[in-house]
Coordinates of C-alpha atoms in Angstrom, one line a residue:
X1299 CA -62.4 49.0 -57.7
X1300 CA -58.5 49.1 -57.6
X1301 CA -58.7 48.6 -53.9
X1302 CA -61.1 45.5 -54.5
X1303 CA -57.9 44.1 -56.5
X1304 CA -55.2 44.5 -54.1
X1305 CA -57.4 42.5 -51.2
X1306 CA -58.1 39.5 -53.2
X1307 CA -55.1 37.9 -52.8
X1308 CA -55.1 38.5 -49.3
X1309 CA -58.7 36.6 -48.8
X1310 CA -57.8 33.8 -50.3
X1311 CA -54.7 33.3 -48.7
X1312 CA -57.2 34.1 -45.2
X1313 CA -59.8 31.7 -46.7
X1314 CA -57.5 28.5 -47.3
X1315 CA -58.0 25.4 -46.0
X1316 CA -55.9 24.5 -43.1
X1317 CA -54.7 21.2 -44.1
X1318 CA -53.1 22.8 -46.8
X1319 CA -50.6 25.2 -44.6
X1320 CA -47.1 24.0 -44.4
X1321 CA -45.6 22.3 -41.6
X1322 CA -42.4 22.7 -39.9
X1323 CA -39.3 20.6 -41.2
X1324 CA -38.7 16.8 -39.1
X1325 CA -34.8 16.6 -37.6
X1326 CA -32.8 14.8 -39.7
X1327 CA -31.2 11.3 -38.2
X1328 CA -27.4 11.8 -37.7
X1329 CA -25.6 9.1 -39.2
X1330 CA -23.6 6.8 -36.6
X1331 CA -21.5 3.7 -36.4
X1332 CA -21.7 1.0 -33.7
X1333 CA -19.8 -1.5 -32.1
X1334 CA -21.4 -4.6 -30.5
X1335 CA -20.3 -4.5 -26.4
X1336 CA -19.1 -8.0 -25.6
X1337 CA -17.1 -8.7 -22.6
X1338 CA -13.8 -10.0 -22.6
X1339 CA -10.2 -9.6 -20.6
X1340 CA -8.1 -6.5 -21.2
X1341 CA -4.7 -7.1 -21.0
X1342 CA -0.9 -5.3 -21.1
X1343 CA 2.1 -6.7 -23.1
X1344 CA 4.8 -5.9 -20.2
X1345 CA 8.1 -6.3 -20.5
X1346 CA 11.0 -7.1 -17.9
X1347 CA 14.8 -7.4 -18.3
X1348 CA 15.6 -10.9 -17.9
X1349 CA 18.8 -12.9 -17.3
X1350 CA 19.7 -15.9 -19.6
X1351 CA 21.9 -18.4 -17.8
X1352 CA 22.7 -21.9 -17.9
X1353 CA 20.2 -24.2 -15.8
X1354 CA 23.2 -25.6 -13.9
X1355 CA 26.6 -24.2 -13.5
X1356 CA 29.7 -25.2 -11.8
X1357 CA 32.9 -23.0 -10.2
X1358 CA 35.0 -25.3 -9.9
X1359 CA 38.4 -25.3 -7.7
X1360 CA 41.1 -26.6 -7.6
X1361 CA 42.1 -29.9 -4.9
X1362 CA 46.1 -29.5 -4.8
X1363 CA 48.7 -26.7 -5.4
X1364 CA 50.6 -26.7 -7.8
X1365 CA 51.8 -25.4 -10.9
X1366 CA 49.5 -25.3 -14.5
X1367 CA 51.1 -27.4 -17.2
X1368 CA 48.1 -26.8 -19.7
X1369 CA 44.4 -26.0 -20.5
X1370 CA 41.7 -26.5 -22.1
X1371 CA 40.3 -23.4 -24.0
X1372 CA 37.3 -21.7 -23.3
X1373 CA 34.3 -22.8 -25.0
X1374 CA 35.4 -26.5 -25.1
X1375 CA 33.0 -28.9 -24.9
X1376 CA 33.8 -31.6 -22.6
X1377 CA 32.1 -35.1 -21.2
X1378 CA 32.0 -35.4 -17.2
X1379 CA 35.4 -36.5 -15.3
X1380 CA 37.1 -35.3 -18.4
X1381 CA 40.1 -32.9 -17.3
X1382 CA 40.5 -29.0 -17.9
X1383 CA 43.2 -27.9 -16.5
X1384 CA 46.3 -30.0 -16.0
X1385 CA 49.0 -29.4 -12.9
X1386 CA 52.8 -30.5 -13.2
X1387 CA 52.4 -34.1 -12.0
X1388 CA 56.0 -34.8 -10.6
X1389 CA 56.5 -33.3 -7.3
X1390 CA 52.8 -35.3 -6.6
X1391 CA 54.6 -38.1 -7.9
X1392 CA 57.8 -37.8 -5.7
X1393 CA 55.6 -37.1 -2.6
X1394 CA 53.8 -40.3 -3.6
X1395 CA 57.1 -42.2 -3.9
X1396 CA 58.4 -41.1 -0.1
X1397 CA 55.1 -41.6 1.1
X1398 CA 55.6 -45.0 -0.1
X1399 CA 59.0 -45.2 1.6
X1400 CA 57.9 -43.9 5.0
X1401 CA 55.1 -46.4 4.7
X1402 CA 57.7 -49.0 4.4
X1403 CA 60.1 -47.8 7.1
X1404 CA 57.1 -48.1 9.4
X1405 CA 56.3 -51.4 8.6
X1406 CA 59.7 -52.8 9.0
X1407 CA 60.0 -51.7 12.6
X1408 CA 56.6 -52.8 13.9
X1409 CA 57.5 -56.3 12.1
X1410 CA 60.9 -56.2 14.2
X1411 CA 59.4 -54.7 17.3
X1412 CA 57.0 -57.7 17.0
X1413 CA 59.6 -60.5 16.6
X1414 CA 61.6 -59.0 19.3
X1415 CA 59.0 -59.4 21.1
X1416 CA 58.8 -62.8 21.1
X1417 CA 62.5 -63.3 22.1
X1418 CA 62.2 -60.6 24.9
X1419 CA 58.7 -62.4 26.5
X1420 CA 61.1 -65.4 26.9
X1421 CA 64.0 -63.7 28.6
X1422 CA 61.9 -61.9 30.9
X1423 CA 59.9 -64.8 31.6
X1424 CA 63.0 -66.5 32.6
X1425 CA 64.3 -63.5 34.2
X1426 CA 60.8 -63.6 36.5
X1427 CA 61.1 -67.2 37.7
X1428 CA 64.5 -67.0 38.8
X1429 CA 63.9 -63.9 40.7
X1430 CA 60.7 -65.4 42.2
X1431 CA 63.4 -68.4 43.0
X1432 CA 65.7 -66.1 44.9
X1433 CA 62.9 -64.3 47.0
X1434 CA 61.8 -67.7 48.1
X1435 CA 65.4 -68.4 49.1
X1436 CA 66.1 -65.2 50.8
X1437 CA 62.3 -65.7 52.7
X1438 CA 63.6 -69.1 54.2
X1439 CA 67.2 -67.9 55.4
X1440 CA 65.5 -65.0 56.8
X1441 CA 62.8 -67.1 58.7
X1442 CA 65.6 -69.2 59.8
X1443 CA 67.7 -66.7 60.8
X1444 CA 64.9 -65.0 63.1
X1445 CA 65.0 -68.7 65.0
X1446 CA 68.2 -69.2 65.2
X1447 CA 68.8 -65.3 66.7
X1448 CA 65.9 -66.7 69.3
X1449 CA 67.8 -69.5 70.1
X1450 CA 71.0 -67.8 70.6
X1451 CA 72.6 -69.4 67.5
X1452 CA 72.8 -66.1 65.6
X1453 CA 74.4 -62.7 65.8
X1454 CA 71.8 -59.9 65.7
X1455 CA 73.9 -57.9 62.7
X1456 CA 73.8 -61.3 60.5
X1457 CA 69.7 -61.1 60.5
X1458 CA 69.8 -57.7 59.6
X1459 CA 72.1 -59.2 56.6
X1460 CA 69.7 -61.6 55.6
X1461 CA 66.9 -59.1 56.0
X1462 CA 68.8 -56.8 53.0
X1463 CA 69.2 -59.6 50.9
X1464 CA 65.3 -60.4 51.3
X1465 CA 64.4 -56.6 50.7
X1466 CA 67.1 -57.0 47.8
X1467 CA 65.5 -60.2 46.2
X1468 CA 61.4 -58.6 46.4
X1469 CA 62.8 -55.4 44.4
X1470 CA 64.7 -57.9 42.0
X1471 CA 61.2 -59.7 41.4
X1472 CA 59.2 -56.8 41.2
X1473 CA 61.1 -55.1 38.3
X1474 CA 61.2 -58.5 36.7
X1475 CA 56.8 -58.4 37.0
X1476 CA 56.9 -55.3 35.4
X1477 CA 59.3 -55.7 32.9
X1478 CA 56.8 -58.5 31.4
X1479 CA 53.8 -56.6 32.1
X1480 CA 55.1 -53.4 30.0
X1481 CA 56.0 -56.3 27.2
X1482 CA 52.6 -57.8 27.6
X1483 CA 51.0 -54.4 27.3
X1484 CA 52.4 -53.7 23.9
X1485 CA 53.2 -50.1 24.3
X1486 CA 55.8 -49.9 22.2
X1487 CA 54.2 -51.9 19.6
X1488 CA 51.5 -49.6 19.8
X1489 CA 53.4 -46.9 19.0
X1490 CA 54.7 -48.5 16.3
X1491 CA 51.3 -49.1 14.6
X1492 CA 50.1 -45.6 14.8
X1493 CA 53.1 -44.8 13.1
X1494 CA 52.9 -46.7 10.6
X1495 CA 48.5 -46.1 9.9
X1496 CA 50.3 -42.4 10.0
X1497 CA 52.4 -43.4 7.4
X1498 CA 49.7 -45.1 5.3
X1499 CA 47.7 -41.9 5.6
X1500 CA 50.2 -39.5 4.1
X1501 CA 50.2 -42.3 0.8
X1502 CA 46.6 -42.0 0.6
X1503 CA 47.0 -37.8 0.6
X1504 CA 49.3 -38.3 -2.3
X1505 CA 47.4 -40.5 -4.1
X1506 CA 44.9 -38.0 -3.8
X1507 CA 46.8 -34.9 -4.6
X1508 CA 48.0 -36.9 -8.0
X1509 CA 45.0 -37.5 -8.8
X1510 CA 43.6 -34.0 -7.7
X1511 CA 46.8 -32.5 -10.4
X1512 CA 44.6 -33.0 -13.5
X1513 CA 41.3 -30.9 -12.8
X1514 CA 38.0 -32.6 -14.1
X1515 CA 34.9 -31.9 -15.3
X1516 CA 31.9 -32.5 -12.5
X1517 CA 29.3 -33.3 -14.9
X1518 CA 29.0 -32.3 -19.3
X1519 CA 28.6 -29.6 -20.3
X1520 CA 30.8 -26.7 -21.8
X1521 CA 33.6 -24.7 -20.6
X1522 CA 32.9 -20.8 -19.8
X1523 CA 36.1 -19.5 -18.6
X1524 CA 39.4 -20.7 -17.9
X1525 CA 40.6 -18.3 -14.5
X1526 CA 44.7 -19.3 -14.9
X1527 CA 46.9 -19.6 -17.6
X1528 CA 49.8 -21.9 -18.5
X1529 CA 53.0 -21.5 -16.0
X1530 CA 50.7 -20.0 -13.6
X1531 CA 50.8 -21.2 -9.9
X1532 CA 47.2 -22.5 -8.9
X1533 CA 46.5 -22.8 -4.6
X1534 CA 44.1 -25.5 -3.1
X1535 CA 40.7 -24.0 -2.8
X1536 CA 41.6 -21.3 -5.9
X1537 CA 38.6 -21.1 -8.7
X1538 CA 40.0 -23.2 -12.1
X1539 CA 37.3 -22.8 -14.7
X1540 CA 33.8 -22.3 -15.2
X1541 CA 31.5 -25.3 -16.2
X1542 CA 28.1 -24.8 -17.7
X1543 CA 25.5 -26.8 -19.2
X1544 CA 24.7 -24.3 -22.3
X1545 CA 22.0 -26.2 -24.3
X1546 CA 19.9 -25.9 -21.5
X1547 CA 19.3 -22.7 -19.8
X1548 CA 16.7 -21.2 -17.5
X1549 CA 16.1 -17.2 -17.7
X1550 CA 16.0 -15.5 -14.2
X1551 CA 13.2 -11.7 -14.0
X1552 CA 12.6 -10.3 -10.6
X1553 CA 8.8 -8.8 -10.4
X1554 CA 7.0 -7.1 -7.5
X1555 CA 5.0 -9.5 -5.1
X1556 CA 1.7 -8.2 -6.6
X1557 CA 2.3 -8.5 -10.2
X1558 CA 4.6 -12.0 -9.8
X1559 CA 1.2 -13.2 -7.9
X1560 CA -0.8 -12.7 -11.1
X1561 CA 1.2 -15.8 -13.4
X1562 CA 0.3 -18.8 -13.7
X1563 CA 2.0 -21.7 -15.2
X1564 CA -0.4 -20.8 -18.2
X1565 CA 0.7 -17.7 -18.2
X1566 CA 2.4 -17.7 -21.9
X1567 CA 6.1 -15.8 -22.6
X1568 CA 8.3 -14.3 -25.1
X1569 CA 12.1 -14.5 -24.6
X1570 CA 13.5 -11.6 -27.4
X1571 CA 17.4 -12.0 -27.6
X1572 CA 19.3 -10.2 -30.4
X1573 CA 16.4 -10.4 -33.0
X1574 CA 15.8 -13.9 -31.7
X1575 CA 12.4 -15.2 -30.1
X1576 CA 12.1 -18.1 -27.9
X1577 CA 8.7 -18.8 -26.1
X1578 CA 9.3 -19.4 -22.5
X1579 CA 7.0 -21.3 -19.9
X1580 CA 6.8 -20.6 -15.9
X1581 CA 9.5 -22.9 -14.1
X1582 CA 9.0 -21.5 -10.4
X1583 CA 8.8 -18.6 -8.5
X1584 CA 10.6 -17.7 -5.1
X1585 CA 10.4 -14.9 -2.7
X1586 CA 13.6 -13.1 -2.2
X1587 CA 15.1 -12.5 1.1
X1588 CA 15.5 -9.0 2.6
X1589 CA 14.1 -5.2 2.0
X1590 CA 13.9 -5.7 -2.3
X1591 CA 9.9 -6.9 -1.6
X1592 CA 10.9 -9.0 -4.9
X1593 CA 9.8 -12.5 -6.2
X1594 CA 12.1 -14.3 -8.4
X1595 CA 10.6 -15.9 -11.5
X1596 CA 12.2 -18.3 -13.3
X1597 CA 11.4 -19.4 -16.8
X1598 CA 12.2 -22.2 -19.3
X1599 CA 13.1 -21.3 -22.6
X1600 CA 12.0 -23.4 -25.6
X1601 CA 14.4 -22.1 -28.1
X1602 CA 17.9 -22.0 -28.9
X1603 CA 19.4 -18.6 -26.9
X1604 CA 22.4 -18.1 -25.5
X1605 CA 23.2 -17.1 -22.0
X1606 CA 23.4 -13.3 -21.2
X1607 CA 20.8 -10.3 -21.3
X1608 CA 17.3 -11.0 -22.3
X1609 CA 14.0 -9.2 -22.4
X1610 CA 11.0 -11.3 -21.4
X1611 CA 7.3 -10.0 -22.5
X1612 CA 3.8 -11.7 -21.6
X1613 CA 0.7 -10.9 -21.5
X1614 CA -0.4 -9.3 -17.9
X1615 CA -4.5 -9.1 -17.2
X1616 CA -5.6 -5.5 -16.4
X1617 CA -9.4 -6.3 -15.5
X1618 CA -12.3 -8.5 -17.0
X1619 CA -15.7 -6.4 -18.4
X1620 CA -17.1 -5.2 -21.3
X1621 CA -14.4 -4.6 -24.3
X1622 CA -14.7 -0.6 -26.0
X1623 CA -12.8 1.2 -28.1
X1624 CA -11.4 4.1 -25.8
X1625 CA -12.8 6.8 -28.0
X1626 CA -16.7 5.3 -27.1
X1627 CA -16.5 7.1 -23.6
X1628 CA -17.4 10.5 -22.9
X1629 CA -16.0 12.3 -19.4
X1630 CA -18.8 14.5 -18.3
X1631 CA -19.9 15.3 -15.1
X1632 CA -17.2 13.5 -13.1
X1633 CA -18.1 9.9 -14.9
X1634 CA -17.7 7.9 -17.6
X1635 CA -20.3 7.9 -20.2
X1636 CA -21.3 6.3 -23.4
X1637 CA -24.2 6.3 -26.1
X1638 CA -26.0 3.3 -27.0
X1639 CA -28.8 3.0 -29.5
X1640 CA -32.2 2.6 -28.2
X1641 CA -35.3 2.9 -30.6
X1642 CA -33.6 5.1 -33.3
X1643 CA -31.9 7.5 -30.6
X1644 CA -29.0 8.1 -28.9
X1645 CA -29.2 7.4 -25.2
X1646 CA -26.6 8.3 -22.8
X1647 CA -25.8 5.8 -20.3
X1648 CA -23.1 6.0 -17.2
X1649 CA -20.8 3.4 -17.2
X1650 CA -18.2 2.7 -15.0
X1651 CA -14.2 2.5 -16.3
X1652 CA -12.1 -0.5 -15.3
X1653 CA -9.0 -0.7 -16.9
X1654 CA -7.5 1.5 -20.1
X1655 CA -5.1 0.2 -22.4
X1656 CA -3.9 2.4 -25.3
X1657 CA -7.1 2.7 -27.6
X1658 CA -9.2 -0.2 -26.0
X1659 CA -11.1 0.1 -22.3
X1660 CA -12.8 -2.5 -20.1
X1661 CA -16.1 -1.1 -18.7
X1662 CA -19.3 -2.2 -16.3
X1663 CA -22.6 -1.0 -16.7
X1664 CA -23.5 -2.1 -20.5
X1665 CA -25.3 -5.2 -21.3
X1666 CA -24.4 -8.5 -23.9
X1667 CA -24.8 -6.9 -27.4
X1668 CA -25.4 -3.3 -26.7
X1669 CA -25.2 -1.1 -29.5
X1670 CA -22.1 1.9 -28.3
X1671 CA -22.1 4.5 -30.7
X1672 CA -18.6 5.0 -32.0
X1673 CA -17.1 7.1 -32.8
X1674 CA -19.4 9.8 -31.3
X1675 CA -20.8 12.6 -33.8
X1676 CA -19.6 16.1 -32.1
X1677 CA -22.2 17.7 -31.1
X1678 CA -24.3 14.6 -30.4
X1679 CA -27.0 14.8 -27.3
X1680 CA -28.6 12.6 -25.2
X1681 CA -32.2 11.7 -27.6
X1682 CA -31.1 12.4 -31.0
X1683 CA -32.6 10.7 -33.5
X1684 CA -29.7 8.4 -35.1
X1685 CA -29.5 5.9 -38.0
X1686 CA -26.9 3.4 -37.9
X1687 CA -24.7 3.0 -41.0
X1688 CA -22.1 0.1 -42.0

């Protein structure tokens, strides 16, 4: 009967419905977070070294020698043709003053030579007709002669007289001829008048060099540097000051040809300068000559800077896809992966990396408003139940 007692239990445990046994426990949902893929650009702030320097600048040099009297100080603000540097102005104007003589001197003699001329024409006019008169005299004796000496009326040795004295009057006649055609010619005036346009010249040099003794401004702007000092002795072609126009300035960065290639003239920038900020826009960009393979790109500030070291920052496009934080992707197998929500589980789902930029990625493969699991639970797997949470 004991034995009866201790079996009981067991049959009516054997006996139980089935319904009633109990069933295995469901896998809970792992909690996740979500972020909505939308495409978009992923970009880089870069930053360059640039060069702040005054949109146009002027070396100039000086026109005459001569020694510095005084100058304007650097950082002086001047208007254009205003002078700089000033040179001691007397030895221009004593080399403007014998100019001046010279001038005259050669002026006085082509006056003279040309109312000599007048006088000498006359004599040598006179001069010509009477030795025309005598060679016509000397041909008719010596015609005469030859008959008479046919006739037996003349001595032999008294036609060779009269042929001497014909001989004599032709040379007589000729030098006459060109003793007026040298006056007519006007060599000697000529001369004369190149002398004096000579002359006239070397006044117009020293006008200039007076002129060139007080150094001017080409155009407004303010002065840089000031290369000589007072009592110093300044050569033509020597460097006298620096001219710049300081409230407007461009900013000078040299890229590689791939990278310059890439901005536009929408292409926004940031000009930092001792704590200062400027935005900047894209002036031009040229390709630089030789083996350096770089373009220079020139920008316009729109602020006040100064000119002088600079660092330039914009915005530079990596690639254009689907926008992720970098912790969404998973590196397995080779690839990139991710895990979207699909039906309450997590699915895994290649994708392909474009770009990386600190915490954010650009990706292909997802679609408009997929829902990327991030950050990913450790120890998540491709089919586990999920439930997204705020």
């Amino acid at each position: 009967m004991r034995r009866l007692w201790l079996l009981l239990p067991l049959l009516l445990v054997a006996c139980a419905p089935k319904e009633q046994r109990a069933e295995p426990p469901k896998a809970l949902a792992v909690a996740v977070r979500v972020v909505e893929a939308k495409p978009g650009v992923l970009e880089r702030e870069t930053r360059v070294a640039a060069t702040l320097q005054a949109e146009r600048e002027s070396l100039v040099a000086a026109g005459a020698s001569g020694r510095v009297l005084r100058t304007l100080e650097a950082g002086s603000r001047v208007k254009a043709g205003e002078g700089v540097v000033f040179l001691d102005p007397e030895p221009f104007r004593e080399a403007l003053e014998g100019a001046r003589l010279s001038l005259a001197q050669a002026e006085t003699n082509l006056k003279r030579a040309q109312e000599a001329r007048e006088g000498n024409r006359k004599a040598l006019l006179a001069q010509l007709q009477a030795a025309e008169a005598q060679l016509q005299a000397a041909k008719r004796r010596y015609e005469e002669g030859k008959a008479l000496l046919e006739a037996g009326a003349l001595a032999p040795l008294d036609l060779k007289a009269l042929e001497a004295s014909l001989h004599q009057a032709q040379s007589a006649y000729q030098n006459a001829k060109e003793a007026l055609e040298q006056l007519e010619r006007g060599e000697d005036l000529r001369l004369l008048a190149l002398q004096m346009e000579a002359a006239r010249l070397q006044v117009r040099q020293a006008e200039r060099n007076l002129k060139e003794s007080v150094i001017r401004a080409p155009f407004a702007g303010e002065v840089v540097e000031v290369f000589v000092k007072e009592g110093e002795f300044l050569g033509t072609g020597s460097r006298a000051f620096r001219l710049a126009t300081t409230e407007s300035l461009i900013a000078k960065l040299y890229l590689p040809p791939e990278k310059a290639a890439l901005i536009t003239q929408e292409t926004p920038f940031l000009l930092r300068q001792n704590g200062r900020e400027a935005p900047a826009t894209l002036l031009r960009k040229t390709e630089l000559p030789g083996q350096s393979r770089l373009v220079e790109v020139v920008l316009k500030p729109q602020g006040a800077l100064l000119p002088g070291p600079a660092e330039a920052r914009y915005r530079e496009k990596l690639a254009e896809g689907f926008l992720l934080p970098a912790g969404a992707l998973r590196p397995e197998e080779g690839r990139a992966w991710v895990y979207v929500v699909e039906e309450g589980k997590a699915k895994r789902k290649p994708v392909r990396l474009l770009a990386q930029e600190g915490d954010q990625a650009a990706v292909q493969g997802l679609k408009p408003g997929e829902k990327v699991i991030y950050p990913v639970p450790e120890g998540l797997k491709d089919g586990d139940p999920v439930e997204v949470v705020p």
